[in-house]
Coordinates of C-alpha atoms and ligand atoms in Angstrom, one line a residue:
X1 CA -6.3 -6.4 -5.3
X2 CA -6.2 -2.2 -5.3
X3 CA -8.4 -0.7 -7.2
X4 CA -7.9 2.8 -9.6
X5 CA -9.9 5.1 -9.7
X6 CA -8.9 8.2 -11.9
X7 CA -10.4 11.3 -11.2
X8 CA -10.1 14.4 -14.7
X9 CA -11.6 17.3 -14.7
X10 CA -13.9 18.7 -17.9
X11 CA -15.0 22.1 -19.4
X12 CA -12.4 24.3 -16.8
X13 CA -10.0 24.5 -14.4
X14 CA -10.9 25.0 -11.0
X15 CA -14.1 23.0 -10.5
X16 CA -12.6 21.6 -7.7
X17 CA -11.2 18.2 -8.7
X18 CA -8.7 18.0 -5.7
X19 CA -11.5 18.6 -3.1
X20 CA -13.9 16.3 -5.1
X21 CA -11.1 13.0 -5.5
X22 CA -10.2 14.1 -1.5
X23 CA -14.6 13.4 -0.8
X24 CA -14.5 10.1 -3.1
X25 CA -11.4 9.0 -0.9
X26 CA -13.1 9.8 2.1
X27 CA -16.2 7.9 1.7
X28 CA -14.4 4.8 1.0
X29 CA -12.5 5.1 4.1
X30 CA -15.7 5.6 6.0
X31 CA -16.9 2.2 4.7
X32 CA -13.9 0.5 5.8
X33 CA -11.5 0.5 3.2
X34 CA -7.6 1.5 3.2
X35 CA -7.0 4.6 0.4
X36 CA -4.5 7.0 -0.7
X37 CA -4.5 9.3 -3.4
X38 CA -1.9 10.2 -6.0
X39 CA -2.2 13.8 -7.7
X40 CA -0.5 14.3 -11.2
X41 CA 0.5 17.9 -12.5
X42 CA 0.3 17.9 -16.4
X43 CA 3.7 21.1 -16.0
X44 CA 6.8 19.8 -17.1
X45 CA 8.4 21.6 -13.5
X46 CA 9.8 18.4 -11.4
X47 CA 8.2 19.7 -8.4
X48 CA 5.9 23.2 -7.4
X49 CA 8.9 24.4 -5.6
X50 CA 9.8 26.6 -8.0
X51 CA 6.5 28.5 -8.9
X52 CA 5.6 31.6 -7.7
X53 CA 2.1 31.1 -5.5
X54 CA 0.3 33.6 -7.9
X55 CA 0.9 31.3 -10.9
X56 CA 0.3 28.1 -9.1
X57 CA -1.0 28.1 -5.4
X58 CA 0.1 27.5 -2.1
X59 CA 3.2 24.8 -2.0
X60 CA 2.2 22.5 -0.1
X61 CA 5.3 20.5 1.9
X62 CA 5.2 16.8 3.2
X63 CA 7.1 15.5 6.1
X64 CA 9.2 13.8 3.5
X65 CA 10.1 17.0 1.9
X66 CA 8.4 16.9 -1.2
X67 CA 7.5 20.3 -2.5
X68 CA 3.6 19.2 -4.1
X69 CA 1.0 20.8 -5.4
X70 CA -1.7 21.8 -2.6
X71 CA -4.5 18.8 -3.4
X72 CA -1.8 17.2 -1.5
X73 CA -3.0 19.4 1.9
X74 CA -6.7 18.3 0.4
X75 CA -5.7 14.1 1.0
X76 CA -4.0 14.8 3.8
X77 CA -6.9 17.1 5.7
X78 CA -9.8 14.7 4.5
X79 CA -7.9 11.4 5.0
X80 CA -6.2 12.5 8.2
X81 CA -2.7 10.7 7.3
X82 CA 0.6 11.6 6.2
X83 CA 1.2 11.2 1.9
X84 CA 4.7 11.0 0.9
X85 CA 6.5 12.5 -2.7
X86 CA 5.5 9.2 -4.7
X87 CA 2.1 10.1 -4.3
X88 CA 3.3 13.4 -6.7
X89 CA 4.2 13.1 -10.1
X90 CA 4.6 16.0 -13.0
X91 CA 5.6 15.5 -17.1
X92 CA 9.1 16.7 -15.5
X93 CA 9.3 14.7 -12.7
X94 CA 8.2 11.5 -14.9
X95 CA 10.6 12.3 -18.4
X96 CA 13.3 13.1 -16.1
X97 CA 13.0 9.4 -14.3
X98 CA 12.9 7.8 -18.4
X99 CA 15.6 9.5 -19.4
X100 CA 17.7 8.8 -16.3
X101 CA 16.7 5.3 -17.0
X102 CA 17.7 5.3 -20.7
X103 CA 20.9 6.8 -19.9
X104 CA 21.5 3.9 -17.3
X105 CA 20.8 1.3 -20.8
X106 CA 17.7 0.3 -18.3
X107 CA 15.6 -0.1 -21.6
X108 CA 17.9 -2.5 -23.1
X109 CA 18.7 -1.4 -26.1
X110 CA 15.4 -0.5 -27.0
X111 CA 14.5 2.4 -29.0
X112 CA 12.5 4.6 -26.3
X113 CA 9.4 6.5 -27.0
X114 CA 6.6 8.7 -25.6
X115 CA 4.3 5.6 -25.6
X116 CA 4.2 3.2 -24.2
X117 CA 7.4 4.1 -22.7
X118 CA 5.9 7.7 -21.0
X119 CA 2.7 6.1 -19.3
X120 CA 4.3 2.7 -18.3
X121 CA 6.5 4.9 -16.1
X122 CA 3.4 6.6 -14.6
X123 CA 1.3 3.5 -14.5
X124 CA 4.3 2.2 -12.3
X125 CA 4.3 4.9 -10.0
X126 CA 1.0 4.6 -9.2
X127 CA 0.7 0.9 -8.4
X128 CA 4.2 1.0 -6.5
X129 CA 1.8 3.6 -4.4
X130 CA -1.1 1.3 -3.9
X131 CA 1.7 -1.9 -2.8
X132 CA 3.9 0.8 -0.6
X133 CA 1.1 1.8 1.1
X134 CA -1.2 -1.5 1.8
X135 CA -4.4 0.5 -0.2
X136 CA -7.3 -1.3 -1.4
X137 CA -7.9 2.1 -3.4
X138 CA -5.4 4.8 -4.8
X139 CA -7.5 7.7 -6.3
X140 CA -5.6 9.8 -9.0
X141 CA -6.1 13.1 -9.7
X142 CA -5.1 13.8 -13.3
X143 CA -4.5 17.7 -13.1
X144 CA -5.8 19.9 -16.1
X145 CA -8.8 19.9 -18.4
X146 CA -9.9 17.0 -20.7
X147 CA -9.3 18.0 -24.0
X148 CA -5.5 19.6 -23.1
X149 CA -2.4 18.8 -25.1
X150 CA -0.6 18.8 -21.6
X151 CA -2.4 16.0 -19.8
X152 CA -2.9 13.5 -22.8
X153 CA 0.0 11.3 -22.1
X154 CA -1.9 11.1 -18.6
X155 CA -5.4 10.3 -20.0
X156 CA -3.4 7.2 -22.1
X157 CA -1.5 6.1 -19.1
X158 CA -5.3 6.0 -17.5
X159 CA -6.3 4.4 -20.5
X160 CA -3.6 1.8 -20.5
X161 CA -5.0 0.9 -16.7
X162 CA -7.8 0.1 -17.6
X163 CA -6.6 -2.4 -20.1
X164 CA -4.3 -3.8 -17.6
X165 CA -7.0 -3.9 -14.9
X166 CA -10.6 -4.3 -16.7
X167 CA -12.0 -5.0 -13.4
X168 CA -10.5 -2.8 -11.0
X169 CA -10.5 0.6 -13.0
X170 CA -12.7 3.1 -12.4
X171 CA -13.4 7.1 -14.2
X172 CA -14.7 10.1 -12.8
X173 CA -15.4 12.9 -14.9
X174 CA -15.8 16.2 -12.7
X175 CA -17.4 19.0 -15.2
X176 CA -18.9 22.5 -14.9
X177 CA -22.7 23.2 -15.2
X178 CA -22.9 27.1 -16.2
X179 CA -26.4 28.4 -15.6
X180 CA -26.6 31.7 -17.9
X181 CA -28.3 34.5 -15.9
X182 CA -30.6 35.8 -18.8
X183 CA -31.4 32.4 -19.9
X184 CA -31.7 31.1 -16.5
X185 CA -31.2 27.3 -17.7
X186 CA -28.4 25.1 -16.8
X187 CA -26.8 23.9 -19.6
X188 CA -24.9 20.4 -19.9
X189 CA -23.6 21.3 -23.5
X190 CA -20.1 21.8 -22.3
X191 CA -20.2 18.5 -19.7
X192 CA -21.4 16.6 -23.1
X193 CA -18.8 17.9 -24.9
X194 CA -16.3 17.1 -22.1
X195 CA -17.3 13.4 -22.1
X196 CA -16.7 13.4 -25.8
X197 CA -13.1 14.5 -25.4
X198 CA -12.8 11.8 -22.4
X199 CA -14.2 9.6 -25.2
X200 CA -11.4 10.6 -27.9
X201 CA -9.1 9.4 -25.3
X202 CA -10.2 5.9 -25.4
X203 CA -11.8 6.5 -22.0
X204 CA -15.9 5.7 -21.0
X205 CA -16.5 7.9 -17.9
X206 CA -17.9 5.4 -15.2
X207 CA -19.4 8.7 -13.3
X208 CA -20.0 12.4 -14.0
X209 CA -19.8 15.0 -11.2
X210 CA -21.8 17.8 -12.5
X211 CA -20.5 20.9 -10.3
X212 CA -22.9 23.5 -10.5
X213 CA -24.0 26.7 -8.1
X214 CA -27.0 24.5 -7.4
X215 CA -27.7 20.0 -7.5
X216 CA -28.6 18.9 -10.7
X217 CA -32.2 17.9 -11.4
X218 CA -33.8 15.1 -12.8
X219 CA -34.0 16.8 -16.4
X220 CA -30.0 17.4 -16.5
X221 CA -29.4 14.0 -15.1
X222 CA -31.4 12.5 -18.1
X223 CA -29.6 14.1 -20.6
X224 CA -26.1 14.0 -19.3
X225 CA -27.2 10.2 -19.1
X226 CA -28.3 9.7 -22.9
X227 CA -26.0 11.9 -23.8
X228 CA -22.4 11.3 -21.8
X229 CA -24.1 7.1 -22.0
X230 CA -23.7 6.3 -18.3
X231 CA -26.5 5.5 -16.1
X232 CA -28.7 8.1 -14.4
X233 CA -27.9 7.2 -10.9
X234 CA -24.2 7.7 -11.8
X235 CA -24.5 11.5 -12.8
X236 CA -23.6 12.9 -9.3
X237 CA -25.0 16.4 -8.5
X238 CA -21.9 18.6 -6.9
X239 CA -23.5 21.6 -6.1
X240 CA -21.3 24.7 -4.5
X241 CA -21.2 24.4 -0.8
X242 CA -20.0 26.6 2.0
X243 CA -17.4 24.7 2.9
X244 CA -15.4 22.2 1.2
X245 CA -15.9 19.9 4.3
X246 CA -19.4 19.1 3.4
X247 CA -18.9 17.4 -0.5
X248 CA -18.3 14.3 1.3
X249 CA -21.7 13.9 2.8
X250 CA -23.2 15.2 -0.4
X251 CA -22.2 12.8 -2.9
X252 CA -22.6 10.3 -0.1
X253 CA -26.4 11.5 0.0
X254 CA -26.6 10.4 -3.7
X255 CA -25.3 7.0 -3.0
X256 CA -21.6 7.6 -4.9
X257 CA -19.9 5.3 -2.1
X258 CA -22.1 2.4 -3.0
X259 CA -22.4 2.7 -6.8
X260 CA -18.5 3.0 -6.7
X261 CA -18.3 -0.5 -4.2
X262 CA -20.8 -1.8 -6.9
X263 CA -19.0 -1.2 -10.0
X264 CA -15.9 -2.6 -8.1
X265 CA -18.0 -6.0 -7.0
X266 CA -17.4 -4.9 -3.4
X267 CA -19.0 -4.7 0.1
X268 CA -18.8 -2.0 2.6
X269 CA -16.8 -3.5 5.6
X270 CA -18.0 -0.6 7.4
X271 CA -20.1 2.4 8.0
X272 CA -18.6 5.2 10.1
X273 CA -18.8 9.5 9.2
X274 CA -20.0 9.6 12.7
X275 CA -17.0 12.2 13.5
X276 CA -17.5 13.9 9.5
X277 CA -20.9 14.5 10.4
X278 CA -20.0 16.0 13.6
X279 CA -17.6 18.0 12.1
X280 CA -19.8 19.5 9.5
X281 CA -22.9 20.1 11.8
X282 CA -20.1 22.0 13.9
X283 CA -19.0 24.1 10.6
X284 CA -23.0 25.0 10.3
X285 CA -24.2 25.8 13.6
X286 CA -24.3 29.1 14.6
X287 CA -21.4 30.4 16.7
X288 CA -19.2 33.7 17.5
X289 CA -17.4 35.5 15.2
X290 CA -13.4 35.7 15.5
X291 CA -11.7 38.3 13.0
X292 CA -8.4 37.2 12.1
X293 CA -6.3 39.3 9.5
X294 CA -3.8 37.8 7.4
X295 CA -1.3 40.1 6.0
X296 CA 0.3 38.9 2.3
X297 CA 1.0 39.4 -0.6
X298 CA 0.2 36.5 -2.9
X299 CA -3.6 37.3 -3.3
X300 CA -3.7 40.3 -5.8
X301 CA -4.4 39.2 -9.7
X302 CA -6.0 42.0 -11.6
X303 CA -8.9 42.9 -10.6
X304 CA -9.2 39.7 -8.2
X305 CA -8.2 38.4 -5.4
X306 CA -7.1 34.6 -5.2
X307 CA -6.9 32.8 -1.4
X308 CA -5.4 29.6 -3.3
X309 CA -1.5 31.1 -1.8
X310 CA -2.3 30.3 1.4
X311 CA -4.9 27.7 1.8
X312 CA -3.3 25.7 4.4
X313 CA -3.1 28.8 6.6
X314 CA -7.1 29.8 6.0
X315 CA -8.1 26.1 6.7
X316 CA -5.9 26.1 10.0
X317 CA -7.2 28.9 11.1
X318 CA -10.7 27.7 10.4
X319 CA -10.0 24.0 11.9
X320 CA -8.9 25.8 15.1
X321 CA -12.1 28.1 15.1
X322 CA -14.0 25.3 14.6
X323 CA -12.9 23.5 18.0
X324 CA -12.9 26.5 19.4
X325 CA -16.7 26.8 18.5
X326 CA -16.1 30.1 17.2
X327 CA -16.9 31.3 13.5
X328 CA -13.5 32.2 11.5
X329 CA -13.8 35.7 9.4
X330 CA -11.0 35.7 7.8
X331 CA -10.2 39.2 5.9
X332 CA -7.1 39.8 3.6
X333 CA -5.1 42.8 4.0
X334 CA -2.1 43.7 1.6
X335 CA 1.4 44.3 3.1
X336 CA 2.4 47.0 0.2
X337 CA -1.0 49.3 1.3
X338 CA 0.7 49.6 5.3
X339 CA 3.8 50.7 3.3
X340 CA 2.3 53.7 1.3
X341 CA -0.1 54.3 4.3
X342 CA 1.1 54.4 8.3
X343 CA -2.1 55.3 9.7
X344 CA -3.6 52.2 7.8
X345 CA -2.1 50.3 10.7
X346 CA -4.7 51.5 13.1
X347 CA -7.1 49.1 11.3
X348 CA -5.5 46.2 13.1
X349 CA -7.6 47.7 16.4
X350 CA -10.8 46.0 14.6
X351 CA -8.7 42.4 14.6
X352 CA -8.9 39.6 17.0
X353 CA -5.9 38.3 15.3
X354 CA -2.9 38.8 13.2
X355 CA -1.1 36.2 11.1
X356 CA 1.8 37.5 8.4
X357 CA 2.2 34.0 7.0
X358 CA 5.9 32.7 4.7
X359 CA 6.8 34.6 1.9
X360 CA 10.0 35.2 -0.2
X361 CA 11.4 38.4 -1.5
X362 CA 11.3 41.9 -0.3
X363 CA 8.5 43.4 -1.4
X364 CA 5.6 44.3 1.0
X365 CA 8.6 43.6 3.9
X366 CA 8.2 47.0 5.8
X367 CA 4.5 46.7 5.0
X368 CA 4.6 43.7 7.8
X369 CA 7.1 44.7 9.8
X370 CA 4.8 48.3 10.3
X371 CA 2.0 45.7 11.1
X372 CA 4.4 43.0 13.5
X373 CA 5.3 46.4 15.7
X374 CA 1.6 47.7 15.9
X375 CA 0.4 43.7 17.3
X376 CA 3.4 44.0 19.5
X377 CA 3.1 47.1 21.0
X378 CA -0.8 47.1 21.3
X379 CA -1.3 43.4 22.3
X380 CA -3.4 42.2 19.6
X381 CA -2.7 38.5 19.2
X382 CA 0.0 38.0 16.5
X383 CA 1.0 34.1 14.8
X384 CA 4.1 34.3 12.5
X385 CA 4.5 31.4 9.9
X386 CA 8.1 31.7 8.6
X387 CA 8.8 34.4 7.0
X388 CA 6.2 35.8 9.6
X389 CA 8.6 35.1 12.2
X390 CA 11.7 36.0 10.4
X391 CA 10.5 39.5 10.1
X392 CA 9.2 39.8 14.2
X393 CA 12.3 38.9 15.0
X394 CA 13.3 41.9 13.0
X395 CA 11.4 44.1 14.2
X396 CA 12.1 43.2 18.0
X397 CA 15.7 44.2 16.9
X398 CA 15.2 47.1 15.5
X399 CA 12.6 48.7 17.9
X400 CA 13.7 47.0 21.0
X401 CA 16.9 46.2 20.7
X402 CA 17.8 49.2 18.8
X403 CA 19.0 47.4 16.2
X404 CA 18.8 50.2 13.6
X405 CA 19.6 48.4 10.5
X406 CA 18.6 44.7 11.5
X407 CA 17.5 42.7 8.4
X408 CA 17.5 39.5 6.3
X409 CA 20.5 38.5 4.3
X410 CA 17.5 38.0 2.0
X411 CA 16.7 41.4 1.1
X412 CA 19.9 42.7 1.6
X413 CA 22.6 40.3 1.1
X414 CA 25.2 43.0 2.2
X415 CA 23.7 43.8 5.2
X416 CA 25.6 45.3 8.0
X417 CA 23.4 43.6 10.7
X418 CA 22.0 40.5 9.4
X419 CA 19.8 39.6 12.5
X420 CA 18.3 36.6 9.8
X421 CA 21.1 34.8 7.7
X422 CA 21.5 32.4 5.3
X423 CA 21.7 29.2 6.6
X424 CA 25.3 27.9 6.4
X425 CA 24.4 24.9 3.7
X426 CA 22.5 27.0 1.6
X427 CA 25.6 29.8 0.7
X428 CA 26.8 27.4 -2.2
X429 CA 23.6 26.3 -3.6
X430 CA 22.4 29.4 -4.1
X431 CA 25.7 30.7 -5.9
X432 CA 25.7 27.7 -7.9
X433 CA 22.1 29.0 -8.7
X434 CA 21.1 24.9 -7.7
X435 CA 17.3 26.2 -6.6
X436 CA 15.0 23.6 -7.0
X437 CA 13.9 21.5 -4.4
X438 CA 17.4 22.5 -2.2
X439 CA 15.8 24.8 0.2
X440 CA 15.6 23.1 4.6
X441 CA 12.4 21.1 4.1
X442 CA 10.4 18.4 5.4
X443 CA 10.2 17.5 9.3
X444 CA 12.5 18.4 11.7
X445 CA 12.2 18.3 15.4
X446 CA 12.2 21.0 17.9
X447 CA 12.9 21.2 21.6
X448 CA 10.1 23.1 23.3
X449 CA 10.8 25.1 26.6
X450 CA 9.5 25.2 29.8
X451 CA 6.9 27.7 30.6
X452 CA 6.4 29.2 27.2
X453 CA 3.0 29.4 25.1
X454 CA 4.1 27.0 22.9
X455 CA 4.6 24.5 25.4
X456 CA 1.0 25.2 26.7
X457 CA 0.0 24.7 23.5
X458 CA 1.9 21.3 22.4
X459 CA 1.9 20.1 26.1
X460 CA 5.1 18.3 24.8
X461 CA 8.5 18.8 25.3
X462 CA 9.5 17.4 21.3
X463 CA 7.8 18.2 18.5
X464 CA 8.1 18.0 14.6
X465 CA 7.0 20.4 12.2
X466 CA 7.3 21.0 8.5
X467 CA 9.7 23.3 7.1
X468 CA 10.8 25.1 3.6
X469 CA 13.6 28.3 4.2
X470 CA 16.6 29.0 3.4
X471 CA 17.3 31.6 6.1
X472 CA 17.2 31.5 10.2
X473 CA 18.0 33.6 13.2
X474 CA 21.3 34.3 13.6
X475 CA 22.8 32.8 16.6
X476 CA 25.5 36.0 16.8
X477 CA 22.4 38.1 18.1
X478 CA 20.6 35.3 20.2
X479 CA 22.0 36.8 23.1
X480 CA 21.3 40.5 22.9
X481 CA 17.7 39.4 21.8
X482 CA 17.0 37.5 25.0
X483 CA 18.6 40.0 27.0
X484 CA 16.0 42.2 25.8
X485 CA 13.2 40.0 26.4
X486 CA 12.8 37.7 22.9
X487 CA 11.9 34.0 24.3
X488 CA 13.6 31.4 22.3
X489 CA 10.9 29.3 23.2
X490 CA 12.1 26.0 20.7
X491 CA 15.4 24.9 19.1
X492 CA 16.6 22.7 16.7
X493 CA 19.5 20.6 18.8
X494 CA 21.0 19.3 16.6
X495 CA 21.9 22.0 14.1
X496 CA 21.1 24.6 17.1
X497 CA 18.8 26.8 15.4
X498 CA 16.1 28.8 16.4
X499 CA 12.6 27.6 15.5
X500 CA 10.2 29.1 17.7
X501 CA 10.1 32.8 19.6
X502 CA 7.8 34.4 21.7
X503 CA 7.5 37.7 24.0
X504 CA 6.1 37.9 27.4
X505 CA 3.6 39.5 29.1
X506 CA 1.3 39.6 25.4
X507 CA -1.9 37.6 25.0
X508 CA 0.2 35.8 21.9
X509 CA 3.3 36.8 20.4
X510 CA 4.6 33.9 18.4
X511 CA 6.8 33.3 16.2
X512 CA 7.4 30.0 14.2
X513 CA 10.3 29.2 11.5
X514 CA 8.1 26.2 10.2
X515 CA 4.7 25.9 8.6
X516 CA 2.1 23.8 11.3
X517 CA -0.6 25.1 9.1
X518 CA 0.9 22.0 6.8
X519 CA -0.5 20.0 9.7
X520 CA -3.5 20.7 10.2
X521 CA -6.2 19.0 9.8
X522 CA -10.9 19.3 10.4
X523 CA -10.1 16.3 12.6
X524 CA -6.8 17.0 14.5
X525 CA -6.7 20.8 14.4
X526 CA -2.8 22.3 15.4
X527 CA -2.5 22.9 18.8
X528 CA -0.7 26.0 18.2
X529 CA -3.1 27.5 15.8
X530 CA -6.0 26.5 18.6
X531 CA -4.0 28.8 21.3
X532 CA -3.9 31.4 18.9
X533 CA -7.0 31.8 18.7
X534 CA -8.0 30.7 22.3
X535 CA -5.8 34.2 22.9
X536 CA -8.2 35.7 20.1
X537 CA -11.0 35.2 21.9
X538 CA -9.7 36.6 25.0
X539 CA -10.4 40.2 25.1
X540 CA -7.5 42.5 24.7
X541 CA -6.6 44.8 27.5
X542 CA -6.3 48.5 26.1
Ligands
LIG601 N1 12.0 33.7 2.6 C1 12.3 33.1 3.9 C2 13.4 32.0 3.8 O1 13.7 31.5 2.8 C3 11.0 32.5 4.5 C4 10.5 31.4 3.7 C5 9.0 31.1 4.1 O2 8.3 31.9 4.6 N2 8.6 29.9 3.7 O3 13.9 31.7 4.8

């Protein structure tokens, strides 16, 4: 029998749902149990591929290609295992699949309608998940507030569970706490208020997550209690932590795990966070700094500064560091400022490490190239994710190879010396403007050379990474690269394409054309990622 357990979010976005359904999934696994979790987006686009990271967040890529939303990367760094596209869902992705089906008569004749017709499509999604993948629990992630136009037809379909499955159907309500400075008390107002709309929607929360700067006392429980009518010991204090690593452990510490198992009539078949607790004890301890830079330009909004574009690559860096028993400081730098500024450049001196991570289009481009040249020629370790390595390659052509006018089809699609092309596939799709979801993606597997860093690294000769471009080396200039001294230091054999370069005689000079921050996980951190910053550690000769 697999159990439900629906996880919505109260008062505002961003209270950390994803990391908080990733901790509940996590502690059943630790008792024994087989889980997965499902994450639906409330936006009517079929997949993230299309959003701009600003607007939405990192996209995240599985091995199977799916272009998700990044509480994907959450599952798949707290449960250690691979989740596949029917563990996605959006309003697009699910009205497009009814209205296929309507125009294939599947309904019979029947008129069709928004419900039951809508959430009897997502309620089968999510068991074909729990039968697919052997769970005894499929946790799922309802994206959006309570009390949202956009996610209602997902709070009936949750609804509609629970009717089908009385005993096996499970809430969590994850609300905000604010504590106002002047007033200095927290309030529960807005988690009441929350419950309320949960209520509206036919649905009793079976447990509250009160997310607040600090745990919830005894007072707040009490009221939350009377007030949202669940039992004390189910009002679960999730106070702000330094790292998301550590939520687990906290709800655990307040006996979530057990009340969950107890609701659900079950038994522990297990006990084991042996190598979780390790982990976060690691994350605590005190340990040397390693400053790694990351140059983008998805961060700026306003006046702020949002990480959310490139989470995967912040959380590899930090798994790394963390086998590494160093302590990642991670700084942001803006690609645009090394445009308007050349001397800014010198700044990299104060780095242990540079990463320019993917990125589409052509602004901040020379910004990162300026930055690419000054790792290169001074030695200061540099790790290119994608885009990242499209543009060292660049560079190594235009400064080394002399190259003058070497570029990306991308930014100039009549370029004279197109050192990165479009990939052959991709010419009609793009002028039949056929964007979404078309771009290389998912795993595909790369030869690794002899005597290369990446090899070190791997110790493997095959590999298989994620992927999500549309452009690549061009093979024209393969030969005039390596002549000059650019290691092609992994292939794609089958479509013979370049996927990984280095240069010699550098601490670390690589460059990949996939994304192993997609891989990476606290418990199995990416090997590559680990040399780079084994390299970082190193110090540089001047
Ligand atoms: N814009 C580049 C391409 O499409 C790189 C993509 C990326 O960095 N993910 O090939």
């Amino acid at each position: 029998m697999v159990n439900y357990i629906f996880v919505a979010g109260g008062v505002m976005s961003s209270v950390g749902k994803g990391a908080a359904t990733a901790s509940i999934a996590k502690i059943l696994e630790s008792k024994g149990f087989k889980v997965t979790a499902v994450k639906i987006d409330p936006y009517i686009n079929i997949d993230a591929g299309t959003m701009n990271p600003i607007e939405h967040g990192e996209v995240f890529v599985t091995d199977d290609g799916t272009e998700c939303d990044q509480d994907i990367g959450n599952y798949e760094r707290f449960l250690n295992q691979d989740i596949g596209s029917d563990n996605y869902m959006t309003t697009g992705k699910v009205y497009l699949s009814v209205i296929q089906k309507e125009r294939n008569l599947e309904f019979g004749g029947k008129c069709v309608e928004v419900v039951p017709d809508i959430p009897n499509e997502v309620i089968s999604r999510i068991r074909k998940v729990g039968k697919k993948t052997k769970s005894d629990f499929v946790l799922i992630e309802i994206g959006g507030t309570v009390g949202e136009y956009q996610n209602l037809l997902f709070l009936e379909s949750a609804r509609m569970m629970k009717l089908q499955n009385p005993k096996n159907t499970l809430f969590v309500l994850v609300t905000y706490l604010p504590t106002i400075k002047i007033i200095g008390e927290m309030k529960t107002k807005p988690t009441q208020t929350s419950a309320r709309l949960l209520n509206e929607a036919g649905i009793q929360a079976d447990f509250i997550l009160g997310r607040a700067s600090v745990p919830l006392d005894e007072p707040r429980k009490k009221k939350i209690s009377i007030f949202c009518n669940l039992d004390t010991k189910d009002v679960i204090s999730a106070p702000d932590v330094d790292s998301i690593y550590e939520i687990p452990l906290n709800f655990e510490r307040e006996g979530l795990g057990n009340r969950i198992l107890k609701k659900l009539r079950l038994k522990a078949r297990n006990e084991d966070f042996s190598d979780w607790k390790n982990l976060v004890e690691t994350i605590k301890r005190e340990k040397p700094p390693v400053k790694i830079g990351i140059v983008g330009k998805y961060f700026e909004s306003g006046e702020f500064s949002l990480t959310d574009s490139y989470i995967s690559v912040i959380e590899a860096v930090k798994h790394a560091c963390w086998a590494c028993g160093k302590e990642p400081v991670i700084e942001w730098l803006s690609a645009q400022k090394f445009e308007a500024d050349s001397s800014k450049v010198e700044k990299l001196k104060e780095y242990d490490g540079i990463i320019v991570p993917g990125g589409f289009g052509v602004r901040g481009i020379e910004g990162k190239i300026k930055v690419i040249r000054y790792c290169r020629e001074n030695k200061i370790p540099y790790f290119g994710l994608c885009l990242g390595m499209q543009l060292a390659t660049i560079e190594f052509a235009r400064n080394v190879c002399n190259i003058q006018g070497a570029t990306s089809k991308e930014f100039d699609p009549k370029a004279k010396d197109p050192v990165i092309d479009i990939m052959e596939e991709q010419k009609g799709l793009l002028k039949n403007k056929d964007y979404g979801a078309t771009m290389r993606l998912g795993a595909w597997d790369c030869k690794i050379e002899p005597g290369t860093i990446s090899k070190r690294a791997y110790s493997k000769d095959n590999i298989s990474e994620r992927h999500r471009h549309r452009y690549e080396v061009n093979n024209r200039y393969r030969k005039q690269l390596e002549e000059n001294g650019l290691v092609v230091a992994g292939k794609n054999l089958a479509k013979d394409l370049v996927e990984i370069i280095e240069i010699k005689n550098h601490p670390f000079f690589v460059g990949v054309q996939f994304h192993p921050e997609l891989k990476s996980r606290p418990l199995s951190p990416h090997p590559l990622f680990i040399e780079f910053i084994r390299s970082s550690n190193k110090k540089r000769p001047n």
